[in-house]
Amino acid sequence: MTGQQRREQLVAVGRSLFAEKGVDGTSVEEIAATAGVSKPVVYEHFGGKEGLYAVVVDREIQALTTAITDALMSDGSSRELIERAAMALLDYIEHSTDGFRILVRDSPHPGSAAPTEDATETTPAGGTYASLLSDVAAQVEHLLSAELGRRGFPARTSPLYAQMLVGMVSLTGQWWLDSRGMPREEVAAHLVNLAWNGLTGLQPDPELTDARGGGEQAG
């Protein structure tokens, strides 16, 4: 193999093992043995397990970001764009299941640090699933702001509804990762049904039916 071919082989091996066992449950020895190489080869290309993991996560984040961004930046009504974004996530889950398992299980929170082979050192974490959702929410906020504004909603509520919408789609995607009883088109249709038809009945200035709002304790 050329150096590049060997690197790609190790990325594929690492991706499979990380999806199956998680980054903590995977060792350099196992990566090397599965690839049919010695441990120094892994260190030579990636500096260790965490370096390989960072490359795998970065590639998955880029692939998912591109798919969702392309969906949200295409032409169409707000509802059509939400439908396409939901479908983009579900399509990624269906065709890149290992990648999605890695992102939702092991990817650290934004701003955290990933441990290296030497536990005394840390390296900054790269892109994460949480940071991806934050970026998507910012794009969705832009789509919702005009729609909510026309309905008399305060501008400050747009980020809140964007977070709720993206969170709903993300959690449904994680549920569908292992519960494949419905095709992705049907899941996306139900997602948008709740999101869009729920939006049509929203009140600009909602109040809790319980005036205490949970803020008082029973005596």
Coordinates of C-alpha atoms in Angstrom, one line a residue:
M1 CA 0.0 0.0 0.0
T2 CA 1.0 3.6 -0.5
G3 CA 1.1 5.8 2.6
Q4 CA -2.3 7.4 1.6
Q5 CA -3.8 4.0 1.0
R6 CA -2.6 2.8 4.4
R7 CA -4.0 5.9 6.0
E8 CA -7.4 5.4 4.4
Q9 CA -7.4 1.8 5.5
L10 CA -6.7 2.8 9.1
V11 CA -9.5 5.4 9.0
A12 CA -12.0 2.7 7.8
V13 CA -10.8 0.2 10.5
G14 CA -11.0 2.9 13.2
R15 CA -14.4 4.0 12.1
S16 CA -15.8 0.5 12.3
L17 CA -14.2 -0.2 15.7
F18 CA -15.2 3.1 17.2
A19 CA -18.8 2.6 16.1
E20 CA -18.9 -0.8 17.6
K21 CA -17.0 -0.3 20.9
G22 CA -16.6 3.4 21.4
V23 CA -13.3 5.3 21.6
D24 CA -12.7 4.2 25.1
G25 CA -13.3 0.6 24.3
T26 CA -11.0 0.5 21.3
S27 CA -7.2 0.1 21.7
V28 CA -4.3 0.9 19.4
E29 CA -3.4 -2.8 19.5
E30 CA -6.8 -3.7 18.3
I31 CA -6.7 -1.1 15.5
A32 CA -3.3 -2.4 14.4
A33 CA -4.3 -6.0 14.5
T34 CA -7.5 -5.5 12.5
A35 CA -5.6 -3.6 9.9
G36 CA -2.8 -6.2 9.8
V37 CA -0.1 -3.7 10.8
S38 CA 2.1 -3.0 13.8
K39 CA 1.3 -0.4 16.4
P40 CA 4.1 2.0 15.2
V41 CA 2.3 2.3 11.9
V42 CA -0.8 3.7 13.6
Y43 CA 1.3 6.1 15.6
E44 CA 3.2 7.2 12.5
H45 CA 0.0 8.2 10.7
F46 CA -2.1 9.6 13.5
G47 CA 0.0 9.9 16.6
G48 CA -2.2 7.4 18.4
K49 CA -5.8 6.3 18.9
E50 CA -7.1 9.8 19.6
G51 CA -5.5 11.3 16.5
L52 CA -7.3 8.6 14.4
Y53 CA -10.5 9.2 16.2
A54 CA -10.3 13.0 15.6
V55 CA -9.9 12.4 11.8
V56 CA -12.9 10.0 11.8
V57 CA -15.1 12.5 13.7
D58 CA -14.0 15.4 11.5
R59 CA -14.9 13.5 8.3
E60 CA -18.3 12.6 9.7
I61 CA -19.1 16.1 10.8
Q62 CA -18.1 17.5 7.4
A63 CA -20.3 15.0 5.6
L64 CA -23.4 15.6 7.8
T65 CA -22.8 19.4 7.8
T66 CA -22.7 19.5 4.0
A67 CA -25.8 17.5 3.6
I68 CA -27.9 19.5 6.0
T69 CA -26.5 22.9 4.9
D70 CA -27.2 22.1 1.2
A71 CA -30.8 21.2 2.2
L72 CA -31.3 24.4 4.1
M73 CA -29.7 26.6 1.5
S74 CA -31.7 25.3 -1.5
D75 CA -34.7 27.0 -3.0
G76 CA -38.2 26.4 -1.6
S77 CA -40.7 27.3 1.0
S78 CA -39.8 27.2 4.7
R79 CA -41.7 23.9 5.1
E80 CA -39.9 22.4 2.1
L81 CA -36.5 23.3 3.5
I82 CA -37.4 21.8 6.9
E83 CA -38.5 18.7 5.1
R84 CA -35.2 18.5 3.2
A85 CA -33.1 19.0 6.3
A86 CA -35.0 16.3 8.2
M87 CA -34.5 14.0 5.2
A88 CA -30.8 14.8 5.0
L89 CA -30.3 13.8 8.6
L90 CA -32.3 10.6 8.2
D91 CA -30.5 9.7 4.9
Y92 CA -27.2 10.2 6.6
I93 CA -28.3 7.9 9.5
E94 CA -29.4 5.2 7.1
H95 CA -26.3 5.3 4.9
S96 CA -23.6 6.3 7.4
T97 CA -24.9 4.4 10.5
D98 CA -21.4 3.8 11.9
G99 CA -20.6 7.5 11.5
F100 CA -23.7 8.6 13.3
R101 CA -23.2 6.2 16.2
I102 CA -19.7 7.7 16.7
L103 CA -21.0 11.2 16.7
V104 CA -23.9 10.8 19.1
R105 CA -22.0 8.4 21.5
D106 CA -18.5 9.6 21.8
S107 CA -18.2 13.1 20.3
P108 CA -17.2 15.5 23.2
H109 CA -19.1 18.7 24.0
P110 CA -17.9 21.9 22.4
G111 CA -14.9 23.4 24.2
S112 CA -13.9 20.1 25.9
A113 CA -10.6 18.4 25.3
A114 CA -9.9 14.9 24.0
P115 CA -7.4 12.9 25.9
T116 CA -4.3 11.6 24.0
E117 CA -2.4 8.4 24.5
D118 CA -0.5 10.2 27.2
A119 CA -3.1 10.9 29.9
T120 CA -1.0 13.9 31.1
E121 CA -1.7 15.8 27.8
T122 CA -4.8 16.9 26.1
T123 CA -5.6 18.1 22.6
P124 CA -8.5 20.5 21.7
A125 CA -11.5 18.6 20.5
G126 CA -12.5 19.3 16.9
G127 CA -16.0 19.6 15.5
T128 CA -18.7 17.8 17.5
Y129 CA -22.2 16.8 17.0
A130 CA -23.3 19.4 19.5
S131 CA -21.5 22.2 17.7
L132 CA -23.1 20.9 14.4
L133 CA -26.6 21.2 15.9
S134 CA -25.7 24.7 17.1
D135 CA -24.7 25.7 13.6
V136 CA -27.9 24.2 12.1
A137 CA -30.0 25.9 14.7
A138 CA -28.5 29.2 13.6
Q139 CA -29.6 28.5 10.0
V140 CA -33.1 27.4 11.1
E141 CA -33.4 30.6 13.2
H142 CA -32.9 32.6 10.1
L143 CA -35.7 30.7 8.3
L144 CA -38.1 31.0 11.3
S145 CA -37.5 34.6 12.1
A146 CA -39.5 36.0 9.1
E147 CA -42.3 33.5 9.6
L148 CA -42.6 34.2 13.3
G149 CA -42.3 37.9 12.8
R150 CA -45.3 37.9 10.4
R151 CA -47.3 36.2 13.2
G152 CA -46.4 38.9 15.8
F153 CA -43.8 36.9 17.7
P154 CA -41.0 38.8 19.5
A155 CA -37.7 38.6 17.6
R156 CA -36.0 37.2 20.7
T157 CA -38.1 34.0 20.5
S158 CA -36.7 32.9 17.1
P159 CA -33.5 31.3 18.6
L160 CA -35.7 29.4 21.2
Y161 CA -38.0 27.9 18.5
A162 CA -35.0 27.1 16.3
Q163 CA -33.3 25.1 19.2
M164 CA -36.6 23.3 19.9
L165 CA -37.1 22.3 16.3
V166 CA -33.5 21.1 15.7
G167 CA -33.6 19.3 19.1
M168 CA -36.8 17.5 18.1
V169 CA -35.4 16.4 14.8
S170 CA -32.0 15.3 16.3
L171 CA -33.6 13.2 19.1
T172 CA -36.0 11.6 16.7
G173 CA -33.0 10.7 14.5
Q174 CA -31.2 9.1 17.4
W175 CA -34.3 7.1 18.2
W176 CA -34.7 6.0 14.6
L177 CA -31.0 4.9 14.6
D178 CA -32.0 1.7 16.3
S179 CA -35.8 1.7 15.7
R180 CA -36.1 1.2 12.0
G181 CA -39.8 0.2 11.9
M182 CA -40.7 3.1 9.6
P183 CA -39.0 4.2 6.4
R184 CA -37.2 7.5 6.6
E185 CA -39.7 9.3 4.3
E186 CA -42.5 8.5 6.7
V187 CA -40.5 9.5 9.8
A188 CA -39.6 12.8 8.1
A189 CA -43.3 13.4 7.1
H190 CA -44.4 12.9 10.7
L191 CA -41.6 15.1 12.0
V192 CA -42.6 18.0 9.8
N193 CA -46.3 17.3 10.5
L194 CA -45.7 18.0 14.2
A195 CA -43.3 20.9 13.6
W196 CA -45.3 22.7 10.9
N197 CA -48.9 22.0 11.9
G198 CA -47.9 22.7 15.5
L199 CA -46.5 26.1 14.4
T200 CA -49.8 27.1 12.8
G201 CA -51.5 27.0 16.2
L202 CA -48.8 28.8 18.2
Q203 CA -49.7 31.7 20.5
P204 CA -47.4 34.7 20.3
D205 CA -47.5 35.3 24.0
P206 CA -48.1 31.9 25.7
E207 CA -48.6 31.4 29.4
L208 CA -48.5 28.4 31.6
T209 CA -51.9 27.0 32.6
D210 CA -50.5 26.6 36.1
A211 CA -49.7 30.2 37.1
R212 CA -47.2 29.0 39.7
G213 CA -45.1 27.5 36.9
G214 CA -43.7 25.0 39.3
G215 CA -42.0 27.8 41.1
E216 CA -43.8 27.2 44.4
Q217 CA -43.6 24.2 46.6
A218 CA -46.5 22.7 48.3
G219 CA -46.8 23.6 52.0

